[in-house]
PDB file of C-alpha atoms in Angstrom:
ATOM      1  CA  MET A   1     -17.889   6.333   4.094  1.00 45.00           C
ATOM      2  CA  GLU A   2     -21.376   4.991   4.519  1.00 45.00           C
ATOM      3  CA  ILE A   3     -21.562   1.412   3.284  1.00 47.00           C
ATOM      4  CA  ASN A   4     -24.101   1.319   0.449  1.00 51.00           C
ATOM      5  CA  GLU A   5     -26.712  -1.347  -0.249  1.00 50.00           C
ATOM      6  CA  PHE A   6     -24.571  -3.102  -2.852  1.00 47.00           C
ATOM      7  CA  ASN A   7     -21.628  -3.324  -0.477  1.00 63.00           C
ATOM      8  CA  GLU A   8     -23.894  -4.502   2.320  1.00 61.00           C
ATOM      9  CA  ILE A   9     -24.601  -7.479   0.054  1.00 59.00           C
ATOM     10  CA  LYS A  10     -20.869  -7.966  -0.607  1.00 64.00           C
ATOM     11  CA  ALA A  11     -20.168  -7.839   3.123  1.00 66.00           C
ATOM     12  CA  LYS A  12     -22.840 -10.462   3.750  1.00 65.00           C
ATOM     13  CA  THR A  13     -21.287 -12.785   1.175  1.00 66.00           C
ATOM     14  CA  LEU A  14     -17.977 -12.417   2.994  1.00 73.00           C
ATOM     15  CA  ARG A  15     -19.588 -13.247   6.323  1.00 66.00           C
ATOM     16  CA  LYS A  16     -18.187 -16.506   7.687  1.00 71.00           C
ATOM     17  CA  ASN A  17     -16.196 -16.859   4.437  1.00 86.00           C
ATOM     18  CA  LEU A  18     -13.380 -14.357   4.997  1.00 93.00           C
ATOM     19  CA  GLU A  19     -10.190 -16.267   4.268  1.00 96.00           C
ATOM     20  CA  ALA A  20      -7.456 -13.637   4.044  1.00 97.00           C
ATOM     21  CA  VAL A  21      -6.500  -9.990   4.274  1.00 98.00           C
ATOM     22  CA  VAL A  22      -3.789  -8.583   2.004  1.00 98.00           C
ATOM     23  CA  PHE A  23      -2.043  -5.344   2.969  1.00 98.00           C
ATOM     24  CA  ASP A  24      -0.392  -2.741   0.814  1.00 97.00           C
ATOM     25  CA  MET A  25       2.785  -1.494   2.552  1.00 97.00           C
ATOM     26  CA  ASP A  26       3.862   2.163   2.280  1.00 94.00           C
ATOM     27  CA  GLY A  27       1.099   4.454   3.469  1.00 94.00           C
ATOM     28  CA  LEU A  28      -0.861   1.485   4.819  1.00 96.00           C
ATOM     29  CA  ILE A  29       1.450  -0.528   7.070  1.00 97.00           C
ATOM     30  CA  PHE A  30       4.098   2.155   7.387  1.00 97.00           C
ATOM     31  CA  ASN A  31       3.465   5.866   7.771  1.00 95.00           C
ATOM     32  CA  THR A  32       6.286   6.534   5.323  1.00 93.00           C
ATOM     33  CA  GLU A  33       4.774   8.177   2.241  1.00 93.00           C
ATOM     34  CA  TRP A  34       5.317  11.625   3.763  1.00 95.00           C
ATOM     35  CA  ILE A  35       8.962  10.685   4.471  1.00 95.00           C
ATOM     36  CA  ILE A  36       9.394   9.769   0.820  1.00 94.00           C
ATOM     37  CA  LYS A  37       7.792  13.075  -0.196  1.00 96.00           C
ATOM     38  CA  TYR A  38      10.133  14.896   2.217  1.00 96.00           C
ATOM     39  CA  SER A  39      13.199  13.127   0.801  1.00 97.00           C
ATOM     40  CA  TRP A  40      12.080  13.832  -2.790  1.00 97.00           C
ATOM     41  CA  ASP A  41      11.794  17.524  -1.940  1.00 97.00           C
ATOM     42  CA  ILE A  42      15.327  17.550  -0.538  1.00 97.00           C
ATOM     43  CA  VAL A  43      16.913  15.621  -3.389  1.00 97.00           C
ATOM     44  CA  GLY A  44      14.851  17.430  -6.005  1.00 97.00           C
ATOM     45  CA  LYS A  45      16.142  20.747  -4.687  1.00 97.00           C
ATOM     46  CA  GLU A  46      19.714  19.406  -4.866  1.00 97.00           C
ATOM     47  CA  MET A  47      19.012  18.602  -8.524  1.00 96.00           C
ATOM     48  CA  GLY A  48      17.545  22.039  -9.216  1.00 96.00           C
ATOM     49  CA  PHE A  49      13.803  21.313  -8.912  1.00 96.00           C
ATOM     50  CA  GLU A  50      11.291  22.994  -6.618  1.00 94.00           C
ATOM     51  CA  ASN A  51       8.431  21.139  -4.873  1.00 95.00           C
ATOM     52  CA  PHE A  52       9.693  17.893  -6.360  1.00 97.00           C
ATOM     53  CA  GLY A  53       7.949  15.852  -3.670  1.00 97.00           C
ATOM     54  CA  ASP A  54       4.559  16.680  -5.175  1.00 97.00           C
ATOM     55  CA  ASN A  55       5.316  14.041  -7.817  1.00 97.00           C
ATOM     56  CA  ILE A  56       4.425  11.400  -5.261  1.00 95.00           C
ATOM     57  CA  PHE A  57       0.726  12.110  -5.766  1.00 93.00           C
ATOM     58  CA  ASN A  58       1.085  10.839  -9.349  1.00 93.00           C
ATOM     59  CA  THR A  59       3.326   7.857  -8.589  1.00 92.00           C
ATOM     60  CA  LEU A  60       1.696   6.140  -5.605  1.00 89.00           C
ATOM     61  CA  GLY A  61       1.488   2.405  -6.290  1.00 82.00           C
ATOM     62  CA  MET A  62       4.040   2.483  -9.125  1.00 86.00           C
ATOM     63  CA  ASN A  63       6.999   0.111  -9.173  1.00 84.00           C
ATOM     64  CA  HIS A  64      10.597   1.136  -9.921  1.00 87.00           C
ATOM     65  CA  ASN A  65      10.291   0.900 -13.701  1.00 89.00           C
ATOM     66  CA  GLN A  66       6.985   2.775 -13.839  1.00 89.00           C
ATOM     67  CA  ARG A  67       8.436   5.604 -11.753  1.00 92.00           C
ATOM     68  CA  LYS A  68      11.478   5.738 -14.001  1.00 95.00           C
ATOM     69  CA  GLU A  69       9.245   6.077 -17.044  1.00 95.00           C
ATOM     70  CA  TYR A  70       7.138   8.742 -15.318  1.00 96.00           C
ATOM     71  CA  PHE A  71      10.106  10.928 -14.344  1.00 97.00           C
ATOM     72  CA  ARG A  72      11.828  10.657 -17.710  1.00 96.00           C
ATOM     73  CA  GLU A  73       8.617  11.497 -19.508  1.00 97.00           C
ATOM     74  CA  LYS A  74       8.100  14.555 -17.292  1.00 96.00           C
ATOM     75  CA  TYR A  75      11.690  15.787 -16.926  1.00 96.00           C
ATOM     76  CA  GLY A  76      13.320  14.376 -20.050  1.00 96.00           C
ATOM     77  CA  GLU A  77      15.363  11.317 -20.976  1.00 95.00           C
ATOM     78  CA  GLU A  78      18.448  12.937 -19.443  1.00 94.00           C
ATOM     79  CA  PHE A  79      16.878  12.821 -15.960  1.00 96.00           C
ATOM     80  CA  GLU A  80      19.227  10.753 -13.793  1.00 95.00           C
ATOM     81  CA  PHE A  81      16.600   8.521 -12.224  1.00 96.00           C
ATOM     82  CA  ASP A  82      18.972   5.927 -10.762  1.00 94.00           C
ATOM     83  CA  LYS A  83      21.090   8.628  -9.136  1.00 96.00           C
ATOM     84  CA  PHE A  84      17.940  10.299  -7.799  1.00 97.00           C
ATOM     85  CA  THR A  85      16.632   6.980  -6.414  1.00 94.00           C
ATOM     86  CA  GLU A  86      19.894   6.143  -4.684  1.00 95.00           C
ATOM     87  CA  ARG A  87      20.087   9.594  -3.112  1.00 97.00           C
ATOM     88  CA  TYR A  88      16.458   9.828  -1.916  1.00 96.00           C
ATOM     89  CA  ARG A  89      16.688   6.361  -0.364  1.00 92.00           C
ATOM     90  CA  GLU A  90      19.814   7.530   1.437  1.00 95.00           C
ATOM     91  CA  VAL A  91      17.988  10.596   2.785  1.00 97.00           C
ATOM     92  CA  SER A  92      14.890   8.627   3.865  1.00 94.00           C
ATOM     93  CA  SER A  93      16.995   5.851   5.418  1.00 92.00           C
ATOM     94  CA  LEU A  94      18.984   8.372   7.446  1.00 95.00           C
ATOM     95  CA  TYR A  95      15.736   9.928   8.663  1.00 95.00           C
ATOM     96  CA  MET A  96      14.332   6.546   9.740  1.00 94.00           C
ATOM     97  CA  GLU A  97      17.594   5.484  11.364  1.00 93.00           C
ATOM     98  CA  LYS A  98      17.431   8.623  13.483  1.00 95.00           C
ATOM     99  CA  ASN A  99      13.688   8.673  14.182  1.00 95.00           C
ATOM    100  CA  GLY A 100      12.563   5.068  13.689  1.00 94.00           C
ATOM    101  CA  ILE A 101      10.203   3.580  11.118  1.00 95.00           C
ATOM    102  CA  PRO A 102       6.693   4.902  11.818  1.00 96.00           C
ATOM    103  CA  ILE A 103       3.821   2.443  11.579  1.00 96.00           C
ATOM    104  CA  LYS A 104       0.225   3.400  10.919  1.00 95.00           C
ATOM    105  CA  LYS A 105      -2.258   3.894  13.720  1.00 92.00           C
ATOM    106  CA  GLY A 106      -3.990   0.673  14.739  1.00 94.00           C
ATOM    107  CA  LEU A 107      -1.734  -1.593  12.675  1.00 96.00           C
ATOM    108  CA  LYS A 108      -0.655  -3.938  15.458  1.00 96.00           C
ATOM    109  CA  ASN A 109      -4.215  -4.097  16.761  1.00 97.00           C
ATOM    110  CA  ILE A 110      -5.552  -5.390  13.455  1.00 97.00           C
ATOM    111  CA  LEU A 111      -2.642  -7.792  12.963  1.00 98.00           C
ATOM    112  CA  GLU A 112      -3.308  -9.320  16.369  1.00 98.00           C
ATOM    113  CA  TYR A 113      -7.048  -9.385  15.716  1.00 97.00           C
ATOM    114  CA  LEU A 114      -6.668 -11.233  12.410  1.00 97.00           C
ATOM    115  CA  LYS A 115      -4.114 -13.622  13.890  1.00 97.00           C
ATOM    116  CA  ASN A 116      -6.429 -14.449  16.803  1.00 96.00           C
ATOM    117  CA  ASN A 117      -9.266 -15.123  14.349  1.00 94.00           C
ATOM    118  CA  LYS A 118      -7.030 -17.374  12.231  1.00 96.00           C
ATOM    119  CA  ILE A 119      -7.372 -15.238   9.110  1.00 96.00           C
ATOM    120  CA  LYS A 120      -4.431 -15.483   6.703  1.00 98.00           C
ATOM    121  CA  MET A 121      -2.408 -12.352   6.016  1.00 98.00           C
ATOM    122  CA  ALA A 122      -0.125 -11.202   3.223  1.00 98.00           C
ATOM    123  CA  VAL A 123       1.649  -8.087   1.964  1.00 98.00           C
ATOM    124  CA  ALA A 124       1.416  -6.962  -1.671  1.00 98.00           C
ATOM    125  CA  THR A 125       3.766  -4.035  -2.264  1.00 96.00           C
ATOM    126  CA  SER A 126       5.264  -2.395  -5.333  1.00 92.00           C
ATOM    127  CA  SER A 127       8.535  -1.929  -3.404  1.00 91.00           C
ATOM    128  CA  SER A 128      11.469  -4.271  -4.009  1.00 90.00           C
ATOM    129  CA  ARG A 129      11.817  -7.288  -1.726  1.00 94.00           C
ATOM    130  CA  ALA A 130      15.082  -6.062  -0.194  1.00 92.00           C
ATOM    131  CA  PHE A 131      13.565  -2.655   0.596  1.00 88.00           C
ATOM    132  CA  ALA A 132      10.302  -4.117   1.943  1.00 94.00           C
ATOM    133  CA  MET A 133      11.808  -6.873   4.062  1.00 96.00           C
ATOM    134  CA  ASP A 134      14.308  -4.516   5.649  1.00 93.00           C
ATOM    135  CA  LYS A 135      11.514  -2.346   7.028  1.00 94.00           C
ATOM    136  CA  ILE A 136       9.172  -5.210   7.916  1.00 97.00           C
ATOM    137  CA  LYS A 137      11.893  -7.013   9.887  1.00 96.00           C
ATOM    138  CA  LYS A 138      13.091  -3.870  11.627  1.00 95.00           C
ATOM    139  CA  VAL A 139       9.662  -3.286  13.181  1.00 96.00           C
ATOM    140  CA  GLY A 140       9.211  -6.997  13.958  1.00 97.00           C
ATOM    141  CA  ILE A 141       5.967  -7.744  12.118  1.00 98.00           C
ATOM    142  CA  GLU A 142       7.121 -10.395   9.625  1.00 97.00           C
ATOM    143  CA  LYS A 143       5.746 -13.132  11.914  1.00 97.00           C
ATOM    144  CA  TYR A 144       2.181 -12.063  11.125  1.00 98.00           C
ATOM    145  CA  PHE A 145       2.353 -12.617   7.378  1.00 98.00           C
ATOM    146  CA  ASP A 146       1.996 -15.927   5.591  1.00 98.00           C
ATOM    147  CA  ILE A 147       3.576 -14.468   2.455  1.00 98.00           C
ATOM    148  CA  ILE A 148       5.059 -11.176   1.266  1.00 98.00           C
ATOM    149  CA  ILE A 149       4.814 -10.383  -2.444  1.00 98.00           C
ATOM    150  CA  CYS A 150       6.976  -7.524  -3.723  1.00 96.00           C
ATOM    151  CA  GLY A 151       7.283  -5.499  -6.892  1.00 93.00           C
ATOM    152  CA  ASP A 152      10.323  -7.388  -8.181  1.00 93.00           C
ATOM    153  CA  MET A 153       8.452 -10.700  -7.874  1.00 95.00           C
ATOM    154  CA  VAL A 154       5.916  -9.775 -10.576  1.00 94.00           C
ATOM    155  CA  THR A 155       6.196  -8.400 -14.106  1.00 92.00           C
ATOM    156  CA  LYS A 156       3.311  -5.921 -13.906  1.00 92.00           C
ATOM    157  CA  SER A 157       2.507  -3.287 -11.314  1.00 89.00           C
ATOM    158  CA  LYS A 158      -0.688  -1.841  -9.869  1.00 93.00           C
ATOM    159  CA  PRO A 159      -3.265  -1.038 -11.201  1.00 95.00           C
ATOM    160  CA  ASP A 160      -2.690  -4.377 -12.947  1.00 96.00           C
ATOM    161  CA  PRO A 161      -4.077  -7.098 -10.625  1.00 97.00           C
ATOM    162  CA  GLN A 162      -1.105  -9.454 -11.023  1.00 97.00           C
ATOM    163  CA  ILE A 163       0.400  -8.846  -7.582  1.00 97.00           C
ATOM    164  CA  TYR A 164      -2.925  -9.448  -5.821  1.00 98.00           C
ATOM    165  CA  ILE A 165      -3.688 -12.530  -7.891  1.00 98.00           C
ATOM    166  CA  LYS A 166      -0.264 -13.913  -6.997  1.00 98.00           C
ATOM    167  CA  ALA A 167      -0.800 -13.188  -3.313  1.00 98.00           C
ATOM    168  CA  CYS A 168      -4.170 -14.969  -3.238  1.00 98.00           C
ATOM    169  CA  ASP A 169      -2.877 -17.893  -5.287  1.00 98.00           C
ATOM    170  CA  GLU A 170       0.075 -18.412  -2.952  1.00 98.00           C
ATOM    171  CA  LEU A 171      -2.237 -18.172   0.053  1.00 98.00           C
ATOM    172  CA  LYS A 172      -4.482 -20.748  -1.693  1.00 98.00           C
ATOM    173  CA  VAL A 173      -7.620 -18.688  -1.085  1.00 97.00           C
ATOM    174  CA  ASN A 174     -10.604 -17.560  -3.146  1.00 95.00           C
ATOM    175  CA  TYR A 175     -10.172 -13.970  -4.394  1.00 95.00           C
ATOM    176  CA  ASN A 176     -13.794 -13.138  -3.561  1.00 93.00           C
ATOM    177  CA  ASN A 177     -13.234 -14.174   0.049  1.00 94.00           C
ATOM    178  CA  CYS A 178     -10.364 -11.738   0.592  1.00 96.00           C
ATOM    179  CA  ILE A 179     -10.032  -8.128   1.677  1.00 97.00           C
ATOM    180  CA  ALA A 180      -7.312  -5.826   0.336  1.00 97.00           C
ATOM    181  CA  PHE A 181      -6.314  -2.826   2.447  1.00 97.00           C
ATOM    182  CA  GLU A 182      -5.128   0.023   0.225  1.00 97.00           C
ATOM    183  CA  ASP A 183      -4.421   3.749   0.399  1.00 96.00           C
ATOM    184  CA  SER A 184      -3.974   4.545  -3.302  1.00 94.00           C
ATOM    185  CA  PRO A 185      -6.377   4.533  -6.271  1.00 95.00           C
ATOM    186  CA  LYS A 186      -4.041   2.309  -8.323  1.00 94.00           C
ATOM    187  CA  GLY A 187      -3.989  -0.288  -5.566  1.00 96.00           C
ATOM    188  CA  ILE A 188      -7.755  -0.181  -5.124  1.00 97.00           C
ATOM    189  CA  ILE A 189      -8.266  -0.788  -8.852  1.00 97.00           C
ATOM    190  CA  ALA A 190      -5.763  -3.659  -8.809  1.00 97.00           C
ATOM    191  CA  ALA A 191      -7.520  -5.382  -5.918  1.00 97.00           C
ATOM    192  CA  ASP A 192     -10.928  -4.946  -7.524  1.00 96.00           C
ATOM    193  CA  LEU A 193      -9.702  -6.356 -10.855  1.00 97.00           C
ATOM    194  CA  ALA A 194      -8.369  -9.373  -8.959  1.00 97.00           C
ATOM    195  CA  GLY A 195     -11.889 -10.008  -7.682  1.00 95.00           C
ATOM    196  CA  MET A 196     -11.068  -8.980  -4.111  1.00 96.00           C
ATOM    197  CA  ASN A 197     -12.843  -6.601  -1.747  1.00 95.00           C
ATOM    198  CA  PRO A 198     -10.851  -3.353  -1.439  1.00 96.00           C
ATOM    199  CA  ILE A 199     -11.030  -1.247   1.714  1.00 95.00           C
ATOM    200  CA  MET A 200      -9.397   2.192   1.621  1.00 96.00           C
ATOM    201  CA  ILE A 201      -7.536   3.639   4.581  1.00 96.00           C
ATOM    202  CA  PRO A 202      -6.379   7.007   3.190  1.00 95.00           C
ATOM    203  CA  ASP A 203      -2.888   8.416   3.585  1.00 95.00           C
ATOM    204  CA  LEU A 204      -1.570  11.252   1.389  1.00 93.00           C
ATOM    205  CA  ILE A 205      -4.533  10.910  -0.962  1.00 93.00           C
ATOM    206  CA  LYS A 206      -7.654  11.451   1.122  1.00 93.00           C
ATOM    207  CA  ASN A 207     -10.229  10.857  -1.595  1.00 92.00           C
ATOM    208  CA  ALA A 208      -9.997   8.658  -4.663  1.00 92.00           C
ATOM    209  CA  PRO A 209     -11.798   9.580  -7.921  1.00 94.00           C
ATOM    210  CA  SER A 210     -15.539   8.900  -7.659  1.00 93.00           C
ATOM    211  CA  GLU A 211     -15.361   5.891  -9.978  1.00 95.00           C
ATOM    212  CA  VAL A 212     -12.720   4.366  -7.698  1.00 95.00           C
ATOM    213  CA  GLU A 213     -14.566   5.159  -4.467  1.00 92.00           C
ATOM    214  CA  GLU A 214     -17.588   3.359  -5.920  1.00 91.00           C
ATOM    215  CA  ILE A 215     -15.740   0.026  -6.045  1.00 93.00           C
ATOM    216  CA  LEU A 216     -14.684   0.185  -2.390  1.00 94.00           C
ATOM    217  CA  LEU A 217     -16.209  -2.232   0.066  1.00 93.00           C
ATOM    218  CA  ALA A 218     -15.635   0.450   2.704  1.00 92.00           C
ATOM    219  CA  LYS A 219     -13.382   3.372   3.684  1.00 93.00           C
ATOM    220  CA  PHE A 220     -12.007   4.106   7.137  1.00 93.00           C
ATOM    221  CA  GLU A 221      -9.656   6.546   8.831  1.00 92.00           C
ATOM    222  CA  SER A 222      -7.685   3.842  10.630  1.00 92.00           C
ATOM    223  CA  SER A 223      -7.209   0.112  11.021  1.00 92.00           C
ATOM    224  CA  ASP A 224      -9.081   0.262  14.334  1.00 92.00           C
ATOM    225  CA  GLU A 225     -12.242   1.263  12.471  1.00 93.00           C
ATOM    226  CA  ALA A 226     -11.666  -1.635  10.072  1.00 93.00           C
ATOM    227  CA  ILE A 227     -11.547  -4.081  12.997  1.00 94.00           C
ATOM    228  CA  ASP A 228     -15.000  -2.953  14.081  1.00 91.00           C
ATOM    229  CA  PHE A 229     -16.291  -3.363  10.520  1.00 90.00           C
ATOM    230  CA  ILE A 230     -14.869  -6.896  10.176  1.00 91.00           C
ATOM    231  CA  GLU A 231     -16.155  -7.836  13.620  1.00 89.00           C
ATOM    232  CA  ASN A 232     -19.694  -6.577  13.066  1.00 83.00           C
ATOM    233  CA  LYS A 233     -20.237  -6.890   9.317  1.00 77.00           C
ATOM    234  CA  ILE A 234     -18.203  -9.923   8.286  1.00 79.00           C
ATOM    235  CA  ILE A 235     -17.106 -12.363  10.966  1.00 70.00           C
TER     236      ILE A 235
END
């Protein structure tokens, strides 16, 4: 995405003032959204539904309770959400135990870059703490993050800005001096409402609605492209 004149101004205000970068997790740190979709397809078929994984396009960024509400509204109050959740996590966990937990292209490069430039880092994910920490520790990246804020540590989920506000407050940084890396429209809106500067690195959803794309500071295909942007436009 070409950076427009307005965002050129935003980038200039960040220059020399960038205090922190906050990362979404699934689809941004981990290349796992497609694994979740795959496991939903398998479990959905076991439950009698076809193409069940397509629901992920409507639930990206939702926490556990929001997903529960979504599925029961779509499939009826009798939908056994807890049973479904337990089973799909079993399927996805077995896949990752066999094949490893895939991380996104360029992730370790940008983590090292930010660490070397003494920029604070955090995670803000709608996943539960137990689920998030298990994956983060297994790939050995917890050392990079000053804090990790998870869905069960807040009362509201994206697109509400609460999780990003909490992350910035615990980092003790100014919202306007922070970047949020996101792959979903709900996350982008949440970061913007918190007063942060959202950058989109697409995953399953390649293009956000036009009104969401307009609030992006920038949009890149990988974290490596984001390093170049931070290096040349901000730091």
